Amino acid sequence: MSHTIEQILPMPWLCSLQHIQYVQNSVLAYNGLECTSSKGSSKGHSIVVVTQGQGELMAQDVIFKLKKGTILFFPADIPVLPLQTGVGSECNLHYYKLDLTAGEASRIGFNTPLEETSPAFPQSQAISESSSPIELSYTPWSSCLDILDQLLQQQATEDWLKQWDLQLRFQEWFRMLLLQNDSSHASMDYRTRLQQSIRYIRDHYNQPMTVDHLAAGIQLTRSSYTRQFKEMTGKLPLDYVNSIRLERSKQLLQQTDDRLHDIAQSVGFNNEYYFSRRFKQYAGISPGVYRRHYRQDVRVFAPYLEDFVLALGVEPVLQYAHHLWGKQHYLGMDDVPEFDVTHQDAMFHENHKPDFIMLSDGYERWNLARFEQVAPTFYVNHKGEDWRSILRSTADVLGKGDRVRDVVGLYEEKAREANAQLTRSAQGKTVAFLRITASEIVLYGVQQGYVGPVMYQDLGLTPHPLVRQWALKERRVSISAEQLKLLHADHLFITFDCLDSSTIGEERKLLDSKEWQQLSAVRNGCVYEVDFLTWMNYGVISHGKKIDDILRVLA
């Protein structure tokens, strides 16, 4: 009769490894395969893992064929009879033999058997003489052999901590063996198995991992596992493993004074150099700089990103300015010195030299990368629409991660309340937003850009049909005066950009044109001019003020 591991070993996690040996036989004989309990106890079990040769053994009148890759699991008290099936080197069996004890922890430094303290432990009648060996499999085979060889080499130690480590390694191997041969696990859909694998990574991130081992654990090929893992998480398996390790290392850098070498080892990296390199790739700054930011107030210069820095309660030592656009007055940093990014030869005054610099993707336009020599520099690589990610990254490098939830929560509450008001007051009305220069009319889209996600997604306003038609998924599109005549939105929000103006006020000449005067919103007095730098920004403070401007005229 066939049995499952659950039937002969109801609580496999209570097993400990008593002994492991590697047997190389010249002929197939009893040597090691005759597994009988020395004290007649029914708690003992054995596992035989064949690495070379072939043969047979008989147990309970059942003959099991042995060859490379065969794994047999059986109670130690049943009679096992090896059979010789031929002559020559092919019949010479090489195998690992593992002897286990269920319910005892004495091999890992504890002297009291678990069954004495745990009344729930199943008694010996759970294992009967009718139990025959169970044939199992393990993939990848090379990983199986590597772990068994490690167990064999380590078992001689007398150090109880190293013995404990030996048991942990055995438990990981034993768990994987049972998992790969669990019929209920095999019946799970791939998504459920992948979720189990992800939980395994989160629980064991600091241990050595390979994609082959992870894939085998849920019975998928390497290529299938990698593809499906990326579909579910957006990351390759080892990138995901490293992200878990690096997030944990951030916590250790914040909360402890441990050396970088010790932190690297504790989260699963082999050496400090590799850890530091991966950390900087991941976080944008070195582990040492990251730790310092959490221990002291940092003097930061963050041109175009002041909105995020200020929202987190950090006042920059300098604020960005532009000789035509001016500074971001809406932030209220009147006492913070200005730094004109358009001046290529501008240098930092000694009293305002930053400890740290943050740059957005606009740094190339103004050649701001030249400041890398002044202070450690972090580059934000998130899209502007994903302002929450920018805020989290900013908080992370400034040591203000505990403030993100409150900042985001306050904005979202404000947006929900505004959405409810506008649903009542602006229902059925269409809107559009234009950025007007001396040479161009720019229409902003629905899904991306400085204003679309706020106006149309957070606040639920209805874009004019031509906004969707012309802008599609673009942040912004340039439209002609002829196209403008067709844009009969009920409400128009506009801002003026003086960058292309050769004379003061040249950007406003559109307001005198016939095309403009014929627009429905113009005729009905439903055109609203807003501050340029307030609306041409992705920051959370900026978005909050956009909501204020919209409520002021539409609610």
Coordinates of C-alpha atoms in Angstrom, one line a residue:
M1 CA 0.0 0.0 0.0
S2 CA 1.3 3.5 -0.9
H3 CA 1.7 6.1 1.8
T4 CA 2.4 9.8 1.9
I5 CA 5.0 11.5 4.1
E6 CA 2.1 13.0 6.1
Q7 CA 0.9 9.5 7.0
I8 CA 4.2 8.2 8.3
L9 CA 5.6 11.5 9.6
P10 CA 2.7 13.8 10.7
M11 CA 4.9 16.7 11.8
P12 CA 8.0 16.6 9.6
W13 CA 9.3 19.9 10.9
L14 CA 10.1 18.1 14.2
C15 CA 12.7 16.0 12.6
S16 CA 16.4 16.5 13.3
L17 CA 19.4 15.1 11.5
Q18 CA 21.1 12.5 13.7
H19 CA 23.8 11.3 11.2
I20 CA 24.8 11.5 7.6
Q21 CA 27.3 9.3 5.8
Y22 CA 28.4 8.8 2.2
V23 CA 28.7 5.2 1.2
Q24 CA 30.7 3.9 -1.8
N25 CA 30.1 0.2 -2.2
S26 CA 32.1 -2.2 -4.4
V27 CA 29.1 -4.6 -4.4
L28 CA 25.5 -4.0 -3.3
A29 CA 25.2 -5.3 0.2
Y30 CA 23.6 -4.5 3.5
N31 CA 26.3 -1.9 4.3
G32 CA 24.2 1.0 5.5
L33 CA 21.0 0.1 3.7
E34 CA 19.8 -2.2 6.3
C35 CA 18.0 0.3 8.4
T36 CA 16.7 -1.0 11.7
S37 CA 16.1 1.1 14.8
S38 CA 18.9 0.4 17.3
K39 CA 16.5 0.7 20.2
G40 CA 13.3 -0.5 18.6
S41 CA 11.9 3.1 18.5
S42 CA 9.5 4.0 15.8
K43 CA 10.6 7.6 15.8
G44 CA 13.6 7.0 13.6
H45 CA 13.6 7.5 9.8
S46 CA 16.1 7.3 7.1
I47 CA 16.7 8.9 3.7
V48 CA 18.8 7.3 1.0
V49 CA 20.0 9.5 -1.9
V50 CA 21.6 7.6 -4.7
T51 CA 24.4 9.4 -6.6
Q52 CA 25.9 6.7 -8.7
G53 CA 25.3 3.1 -9.8
Q54 CA 22.2 1.0 -9.9
G55 CA 20.5 -1.8 -8.0
E56 CA 17.4 -2.8 -6.1
L57 CA 16.1 -3.2 -2.6
M58 CA 13.0 -4.9 -1.2
A59 CA 10.8 -3.6 1.6
Q60 CA 7.4 -4.9 2.6
D61 CA 7.5 -7.2 -0.4
V62 CA 7.9 -4.2 -2.7
I63 CA 11.0 -4.0 -4.9
F64 CA 12.4 -0.5 -5.5
K65 CA 14.9 0.1 -8.3
L66 CA 17.8 2.3 -7.4
K67 CA 19.8 4.5 -9.8
K68 CA 21.3 8.0 -9.8
G69 CA 18.7 10.5 -8.6
T70 CA 16.7 8.0 -6.6
I71 CA 15.6 9.3 -3.1
L72 CA 13.9 6.9 -0.7
F73 CA 12.3 7.9 2.6
F74 CA 11.2 5.3 5.1
P75 CA 10.8 4.5 8.8
A76 CA 13.9 3.0 10.2
D77 CA 12.2 0.0 11.9
I78 CA 11.0 -1.7 8.7
P79 CA 13.2 -4.5 7.3
V80 CA 15.0 -3.5 4.1
L81 CA 16.7 -6.1 1.9
P82 CA 19.2 -4.9 -0.7
L83 CA 19.3 -7.1 -3.9
Q84 CA 22.2 -7.5 -6.3
T85 CA 21.1 -7.2 -9.9
G86 CA 24.3 -7.7 -11.8
V87 CA 28.0 -7.4 -11.8
G88 CA 30.5 -4.7 -12.8
S89 CA 31.0 -1.0 -12.0
E90 CA 27.4 0.0 -13.0
C91 CA 26.1 -2.0 -10.0
N92 CA 28.4 -0.2 -7.5
L93 CA 26.0 2.1 -5.5
H94 CA 27.2 5.4 -4.2
Y95 CA 24.7 7.1 -1.9
Y96 CA 24.1 9.4 1.0
K97 CA 22.3 8.0 3.9
L98 CA 20.6 10.3 6.4
D99 CA 19.3 9.1 9.8
L100 CA 16.6 11.3 11.3
T101 CA 14.9 11.4 14.7
A102 CA 11.4 12.8 15.0
G103 CA 10.5 15.0 17.9
E104 CA 13.9 15.4 19.5
A105 CA 16.0 18.6 19.6
S106 CA 19.0 17.2 21.4
R107 CA 21.2 17.4 18.4
I108 CA 20.8 21.2 18.3
G109 CA 21.8 22.0 21.8
F110 CA 18.6 21.1 23.7
N111 CA 18.4 18.1 26.1
T112 CA 14.6 17.8 26.6
P113 CA 12.8 15.8 23.9
L114 CA 10.0 17.9 22.3
E115 CA 7.3 15.2 22.9
E116 CA 7.8 15.7 26.7
T117 CA 6.8 19.3 26.5
S118 CA 4.4 19.2 23.6
P119 CA 1.3 17.0 24.3
A120 CA 0.1 17.6 20.8
F121 CA 3.0 15.6 19.4
P122 CA 1.7 12.4 17.6
Q123 CA 2.6 9.3 19.4
S124 CA 4.4 6.3 17.9
Q125 CA 1.2 4.5 16.7
A126 CA 1.1 7.1 13.9
I127 CA 3.9 5.1 12.3
S128 CA 3.2 1.5 11.6
E129 CA 5.1 -1.4 10.2
S130 CA 2.8 -1.3 7.2
S131 CA 4.5 1.9 6.0
S132 CA 6.7 1.2 3.0
P133 CA 9.5 3.4 1.6
I134 CA 8.4 6.5 -0.4
E135 CA 10.2 7.4 -3.5
L136 CA 10.9 11.1 -3.9
S137 CA 12.7 13.5 -6.3
Y138 CA 14.6 16.7 -6.0
T139 CA 15.6 19.4 -8.5
P140 CA 17.9 20.8 -9.4
W141 CA 20.0 17.7 -8.7
S142 CA 23.3 19.6 -8.4
S143 CA 21.8 21.8 -5.6
C144 CA 20.7 18.7 -3.8
L145 CA 24.2 17.2 -3.9
D146 CA 25.8 20.5 -2.9
I147 CA 23.7 20.8 0.3
L148 CA 24.2 17.1 1.3
D149 CA 28.0 17.5 0.8
Q150 CA 27.9 20.6 3.1
L151 CA 26.0 18.6 5.7
L152 CA 28.5 15.8 5.5
Q153 CA 31.4 18.1 6.0
Q154 CA 29.9 20.1 8.9
Q155 CA 28.5 17.3 11.0
A156 CA 31.8 16.6 12.9
T157 CA 31.7 19.9 14.7
E158 CA 31.3 20.0 18.5
D159 CA 30.3 23.6 18.6
W160 CA 26.6 23.8 19.5
L161 CA 26.0 26.9 17.4
K162 CA 27.5 25.2 14.4
Q163 CA 25.4 22.1 15.1
W164 CA 22.4 24.4 15.1
D165 CA 23.5 25.8 11.8
L166 CA 23.8 22.2 10.5
Q167 CA 20.2 21.5 11.6
L168 CA 19.0 24.7 9.9
R169 CA 20.6 23.7 6.6
F170 CA 19.1 20.3 6.9
Q171 CA 15.7 21.7 7.6
E172 CA 15.9 23.9 4.5
W173 CA 16.9 20.9 2.3
F174 CA 14.2 18.7 3.9
R175 CA 11.5 21.3 3.5
M176 CA 12.4 21.7 -0.2
L177 CA 12.3 17.9 -0.6
L178 CA 8.9 17.6 0.9
L179 CA 7.6 20.7 -0.9
Q180 CA 8.6 19.4 -4.3
N181 CA 6.9 16.1 -3.6
D182 CA 3.7 17.5 -2.0
S183 CA 0.7 16.5 -4.1
S184 CA -1.4 19.3 -2.8
H185 CA 1.3 21.7 -3.7
A186 CA 1.6 20.3 -7.2
S187 CA -2.2 20.9 -7.7
M188 CA -1.9 24.6 -7.0
D189 CA -2.0 27.0 -9.8
Y190 CA 1.2 28.8 -10.8
R191 CA 0.2 32.1 -9.3
T192 CA -0.4 30.5 -5.9
R193 CA 3.0 28.8 -6.1
L194 CA 4.7 32.0 -7.1
Q195 CA 3.1 33.8 -4.1
Q196 CA 4.6 31.0 -1.9
S197 CA 8.0 31.5 -3.5
I198 CA 7.8 35.3 -2.9
R199 CA 6.9 34.6 0.8
Y200 CA 9.9 32.2 1.0
I201 CA 12.2 34.9 -0.4
R202 CA 10.9 37.5 2.2
D203 CA 11.4 35.0 5.0
H204 CA 14.9 33.7 3.9
Y205 CA 16.4 36.7 2.0
N206 CA 19.6 36.5 4.0
Q207 CA 20.4 33.0 2.9
P208 CA 22.1 31.9 -0.4
M209 CA 19.6 31.7 -3.3
T210 CA 19.7 30.8 -6.9
V211 CA 17.0 31.0 -9.5
D212 CA 17.3 27.3 -10.2
H213 CA 16.6 26.5 -6.6
L214 CA 13.7 28.9 -6.3
A215 CA 12.2 27.6 -9.6
A216 CA 12.6 23.9 -8.5
G217 CA 10.9 24.7 -5.2
I218 CA 7.6 25.4 -7.0
Q219 CA 8.2 22.8 -9.8
L220 CA 8.8 25.3 -12.7
T221 CA 11.5 25.5 -15.2
R222 CA 14.0 28.4 -14.7
S223 CA 12.8 30.2 -17.8
S224 CA 9.1 29.8 -16.9
Y225 CA 9.7 30.9 -13.3
T226 CA 11.7 34.0 -14.3
R227 CA 9.0 35.0 -16.9
Q228 CA 6.1 34.5 -14.5
F229 CA 7.9 36.1 -11.6
K230 CA 8.6 39.2 -13.5
E231 CA 5.0 39.4 -14.7
M232 CA 3.8 39.2 -11.1
T233 CA 6.4 41.5 -9.4
G234 CA 7.8 43.6 -12.2
K235 CA 11.3 42.4 -11.3
L236 CA 13.6 39.6 -12.1
P237 CA 13.9 37.1 -9.3
L238 CA 17.4 38.0 -8.1
D239 CA 16.7 41.7 -8.5
Y240 CA 13.7 41.2 -6.2
V241 CA 15.9 39.2 -3.7
N242 CA 18.4 42.1 -3.6
S243 CA 15.7 44.7 -3.2
I244 CA 14.4 42.9 -0.1
R245 CA 18.0 42.7 1.2
L246 CA 18.7 46.3 0.6
E247 CA 15.4 47.5 2.2
R248 CA 16.4 45.5 5.3
S249 CA 19.9 47.0 5.2
K250 CA 18.3 50.5 5.3
Q251 CA 16.6 49.6 8.5
L252 CA 19.9 48.4 10.0
L253 CA 21.7 51.5 8.9
Q254 CA 19.0 53.6 10.6
Q255 CA 18.6 51.6 13.8
T256 CA 22.1 50.3 14.6
D257 CA 25.8 51.2 14.7
D258 CA 26.8 47.9 13.1
R259 CA 29.7 48.0 10.7
L260 CA 28.9 47.9 7.0
H261 CA 30.7 44.6 6.8
D262 CA 28.4 43.1 9.4
I263 CA 25.2 44.6 7.9
A264 CA 26.2 43.2 4.5
Q265 CA 26.7 39.7 5.9
S266 CA 23.5 39.8 7.9
V267 CA 21.3 40.7 4.9
G268 CA 22.9 38.1 2.6
F269 CA 25.7 39.8 0.7
N270 CA 29.1 38.1 0.6
N271 CA 31.2 41.2 1.0
E272 CA 31.1 44.9 1.9
Y273 CA 32.3 46.2 -1.4
Y274 CA 29.5 44.4 -3.4
F275 CA 26.9 45.5 -0.8
S276 CA 28.0 49.1 -1.1
R277 CA 28.0 49.1 -4.9
R278 CA 24.5 47.5 -5.0
F279 CA 23.2 49.9 -2.3
K280 CA 24.3 53.0 -4.2
Q281 CA 22.7 51.6 -7.4
Y282 CA 19.5 51.0 -5.5
A283 CA 19.3 54.1 -3.2
G284 CA 21.3 56.6 -5.2
I285 CA 23.7 57.3 -2.3
S286 CA 26.3 55.2 -0.4
P287 CA 25.4 53.4 2.8
G288 CA 27.5 55.8 4.8
V289 CA 25.8 58.9 3.5
Y290 CA 22.4 57.3 4.0
R291 CA 23.2 56.6 7.6
R292 CA 24.4 60.1 8.2
H293 CA 21.2 61.6 6.9
Y294 CA 19.3 59.7 9.5
R295 CA 21.5 60.8 12.3
Q296 CA 21.6 64.6 11.6
D297 CA 19.8 67.4 9.8
V298 CA 21.2 67.6 6.3
R299 CA 21.9 70.8 4.3
V300 CA 20.4 70.0 0.9
F301 CA 20.2 71.8 -2.4
A302 CA 17.4 70.4 -4.6
P303 CA 16.7 72.5 -7.6
Y304 CA 13.2 71.7 -9.1
L305 CA 12.6 69.4 -6.1
E306 CA 12.2 71.9 -3.3
D307 CA 8.5 71.2 -3.2
F308 CA 9.2 67.6 -2.0
V309 CA 11.9 68.6 0.4
L310 CA 9.8 71.3 2.0
A311 CA 6.8 69.0 2.3
L312 CA 8.9 66.7 4.4
G313 CA 9.8 69.5 6.8
V314 CA 13.3 70.2 5.5
E315 CA 14.2 73.7 4.4
P316 CA 16.9 73.7 1.6
V317 CA 20.0 75.9 2.1
L318 CA 19.3 77.3 -1.4
Q319 CA 16.3 77.6 -3.7
Y320 CA 16.3 77.3 -7.5
A321 CA 15.6 80.5 -9.5
H322 CA 15.5 81.3 -13.2
H323 CA 16.3 84.7 -14.6
L324 CA 13.0 84.8 -16.6
W325 CA 10.6 82.5 -14.5
G326 CA 11.8 83.8 -11.2
K327 CA 11.5 81.6 -8.1
Q328 CA 8.7 79.4 -6.7
H329 CA 6.9 82.0 -4.7
Y330 CA 4.2 79.5 -3.8
L331 CA 6.6 77.7 -1.5
G332 CA 7.0 80.7 0.7
M333 CA 10.8 80.4 1.1
D334 CA 11.4 84.1 1.2
D335 CA 14.4 83.9 3.5
V336 CA 16.2 81.1 1.6
P337 CA 18.9 82.5 -0.8
E338 CA 18.3 82.0 -4.5
F339 CA 20.6 80.1 -6.9
D340 CA 20.0 80.9 -10.6
V341 CA 20.5 77.6 -12.5
T342 CA 20.8 79.4 -15.8
H343 CA 24.2 80.9 -14.8
Q344 CA 26.6 78.2 -15.9
D345 CA 29.5 79.8 -13.9
A346 CA 27.5 80.1 -10.7
M347 CA 29.3 78.7 -7.6
F348 CA 28.2 78.0 -4.1
H349 CA 28.9 80.6 -1.4
E350 CA 30.8 79.1 1.5
N351 CA 27.9 79.8 3.9
H352 CA 25.4 78.1 1.7
K353 CA 27.4 75.1 0.6
P354 CA 25.2 72.0 0.7
D355 CA 26.1 68.7 2.3
F356 CA 23.9 66.9 -0.3
I357 CA 22.4 67.6 -3.7
M358 CA 19.3 66.2 -5.3
L359 CA 18.6 66.5 -9.0
S360 CA 15.7 65.7 -11.3
D361 CA 15.9 64.9 -14.9
G362 CA 16.2 68.6 -15.7
Y363 CA 19.8 68.6 -14.5
E364 CA 21.1 68.0 -18.1
R365 CA 19.4 71.1 -19.4
W366 CA 21.2 73.3 -16.9
N367 CA 24.4 71.3 -16.7
L368 CA 23.9 70.7 -13.0
A369 CA 25.9 67.5 -13.0
R370 CA 28.9 69.7 -12.6
F371 CA 28.0 70.0 -8.9
E372 CA 28.8 66.3 -8.3
Q373 CA 32.3 67.4 -7.2
V374 CA 30.8 69.7 -4.5
A375 CA 28.7 67.2 -2.5
P376 CA 27.2 63.7 -2.8
T377 CA 24.5 63.8 -5.4
F378 CA 21.2 61.8 -5.8
Y379 CA 19.4 61.6 -9.1
V380 CA 15.6 61.1 -9.1
N381 CA 14.7 58.7 -11.8
H382 CA 10.9 58.5 -11.3
K383 CA 8.4 59.9 -13.7
G384 CA 6.9 63.2 -12.6
E385 CA 3.4 61.8 -12.5
D386 CA 4.5 59.3 -9.9
W387 CA 5.0 62.0 -7.3
R388 CA 4.5 59.6 -4.5
S389 CA 7.6 57.7 -5.5
I390 CA 9.6 60.9 -5.8
L391 CA 8.4 61.8 -2.3
R392 CA 9.3 58.4 -0.9
S393 CA 12.8 58.6 -2.5
T394 CA 13.4 62.1 -1.2
A395 CA 12.3 61.1 2.3
D396 CA 14.5 58.0 2.1
V397 CA 17.7 59.9 1.3
L398 CA 16.9 62.7 3.7
G399 CA 16.0 60.4 6.6
K400 CA 12.4 61.5 6.8
G401 CA 10.7 58.3 5.8
D402 CA 8.3 58.5 8.8
R403 CA 6.7 61.6 7.3
V404 CA 5.6 60.2 4.0
R405 CA 2.4 58.6 5.1
D406 CA 1.1 61.8 6.7
V407 CA 2.0 64.0 3.7
V408 CA 0.4 61.6 1.2
G409 CA -2.6 61.1 3.5
L410 CA -3.3 64.8 3.9
Y411 CA -3.2 65.3 0.1
E412 CA -5.4 62.4 -0.7
E413 CA -8.0 63.5 1.9
K414 CA -7.9 67.0 0.4
A415 CA -8.4 65.6 -3.1
R416 CA -11.3 63.4 -2.0
E417 CA -13.1 66.3 -0.4
A418 CA -12.6 68.5 -3.5
N419 CA -13.7 65.7 -5.8
A420 CA -17.0 65.5 -3.8
Q421 CA -17.6 69.3 -4.1
L422 CA -16.8 69.4 -7.8
T423 CA -19.0 66.4 -8.5
R424 CA -21.9 68.6 -7.4
S425 CA -20.8 72.0 -8.8
A426 CA -19.1 71.1 -12.1
Q427 CA -21.1 68.1 -13.2
G428 CA -21.5 68.0 -17.0
K429 CA -19.0 70.8 -17.6
T430 CA -15.8 70.3 -19.6
V431 CA -12.4 71.8 -18.9
A432 CA -9.0 72.1 -20.5
F433 CA -5.6 73.5 -19.6
L434 CA -3.3 75.6 -21.8
R435 CA 0.3 76.8 -21.4
I436 CA 0.7 79.8 -23.7
T437 CA 4.0 81.2 -24.9
A438 CA 4.9 83.9 -27.5
S439 CA 5.4 81.2 -30.1
E440 CA 3.3 78.2 -29.0
I441 CA 0.0 77.0 -27.6
V442 CA 0.4 73.9 -25.5
L443 CA -2.5 71.7 -24.5
Y444 CA -2.0 69.3 -21.5
G445 CA -3.2 65.8 -21.6
V446 CA -5.3 63.7 -19.3
Q447 CA -3.1 60.9 -17.9
Q448 CA 0.3 62.6 -17.7
G449 CA 1.9 66.0 -17.2
Y450 CA 1.8 68.6 -14.5
V451 CA -2.0 69.0 -14.4
G452 CA -3.8 66.1 -16.0
P453 CA -3.5 63.6 -13.1
V454 CA -4.8 66.2 -10.7
M455 CA -7.6 67.8 -12.7
Y456 CA -9.0 64.7 -14.4
Q457 CA -8.0 61.8 -12.1
D458 CA -7.8 63.1 -8.5
L459 CA -10.6 65.7 -8.9
G460 CA -12.7 63.8 -11.5
L461 CA -13.2 66.8 -13.8
T462 CA -14.4 66.1 -17.4
P463 CA -11.8 66.9 -20.1
H464 CA -13.1 68.4 -23.4
P465 CA -13.3 65.6 -25.9
L466 CA -10.6 67.2 -28.0
V467 CA -8.2 67.0 -25.0
R468 CA -8.5 63.2 -25.2
Q469 CA -8.4 63.2 -29.0
W470 CA -5.4 65.4 -29.5
A471 CA -3.3 64.6 -26.4
L472 CA -4.1 60.9 -26.2
K473 CA -1.6 59.6 -23.6
E474 CA 0.9 62.5 -24.1
R475 CA 1.9 64.9 -21.4
R476 CA 1.4 67.8 -23.7
V477 CA 0.8 68.6 -27.4
S478 CA 1.3 71.8 -29.4
I479 CA -1.9 73.0 -31.1
S480 CA -2.4 75.6 -33.9
A481 CA -4.7 78.7 -33.8
E482 CA -7.1 76.8 -36.1
Q483 CA -7.3 73.9 -33.6
L484 CA -7.7 76.3 -30.8
K485 CA -11.0 77.6 -32.4
L486 CA -12.5 74.2 -31.9
L487 CA -11.6 73.9 -28.2
H488 CA -15.0 75.0 -26.8
A489 CA -14.5 73.7 -23.3
D490 CA -16.9 75.2 -20.6
H491 CA -13.9 76.2 -18.5
L492 CA -10.3 77.1 -19.5
F493 CA -7.4 77.2 -17.1
I494 CA -4.4 79.0 -18.6
T495 CA -0.8 80.0 -17.7
F496 CA 1.7 82.1 -19.5
D497 CA 5.3 81.1 -20.1
C498 CA 7.6 84.1 -20.9
L499 CA 10.6 82.0 -21.9
D500 CA 10.2 82.7 -25.7
S501 CA 9.2 86.3 -25.3
S502 CA 11.5 88.9 -26.8
T503 CA 9.5 91.8 -25.2
I504 CA 7.6 92.0 -22.0
G505 CA 4.1 90.6 -22.3
E506 CA 4.6 89.2 -25.8
E507 CA 3.3 85.8 -24.6
R508 CA -0.1 87.5 -24.1
K509 CA -0.7 88.5 -27.6
L510 CA -3.0 85.5 -28.2
L511 CA -5.6 87.1 -26.0
D512 CA -6.2 89.8 -28.7
S513 CA -6.7 87.3 -31.5
K514 CA -10.0 86.5 -33.2
E515 CA -9.5 82.8 -32.5
W516 CA -9.3 83.4 -28.8
Q517 CA -12.2 85.8 -28.6
Q518 CA -14.5 83.3 -30.3
L519 CA -14.0 80.6 -27.6
S520 CA -17.1 79.7 -25.5
A521 CA -15.1 79.9 -22.2
V522 CA -13.9 83.4 -23.2
R523 CA -17.3 84.7 -24.1
N524 CA -18.8 83.3 -20.9
G525 CA -16.1 84.7 -18.6
C526 CA -14.9 81.2 -17.7
V527 CA -11.1 81.6 -18.3
Y528 CA -8.9 81.4 -15.3
E529 CA -5.2 82.4 -15.2
V530 CA -3.0 80.5 -12.8
D531 CA 0.5 81.0 -11.5
F532 CA 3.1 79.5 -13.9
L533 CA 5.5 77.9 -11.5
T534 CA 2.8 76.7 -9.2
W535 CA 1.1 74.7 -11.9
M536 CA 4.2 73.7 -13.8
N537 CA 5.4 71.5 -11.0
Y538 CA 4.8 67.9 -9.9
G539 CA 5.2 68.5 -6.1
V540 CA 2.6 67.6 -3.5
I541 CA 2.5 71.3 -2.3
S542 CA 2.0 72.4 -5.9
H543 CA -0.8 69.8 -6.5
G544 CA -2.5 71.0 -3.3
K545 CA -2.5 74.6 -4.5
K546 CA -3.9 73.5 -7.9
I547 CA -6.8 72.0 -6.0
D548 CA -7.2 75.3 -4.1
D549 CA -7.2 77.3 -7.4
I550 CA -9.8 75.0 -9.0
L551 CA -12.1 75.0 -6.0
R552 CA -11.9 78.8 -5.9
V553 CA -13.5 79.2 -9.3
L554 CA -15.5 75.9 -9.9
A555 CA -16.9 74.9 -6.4

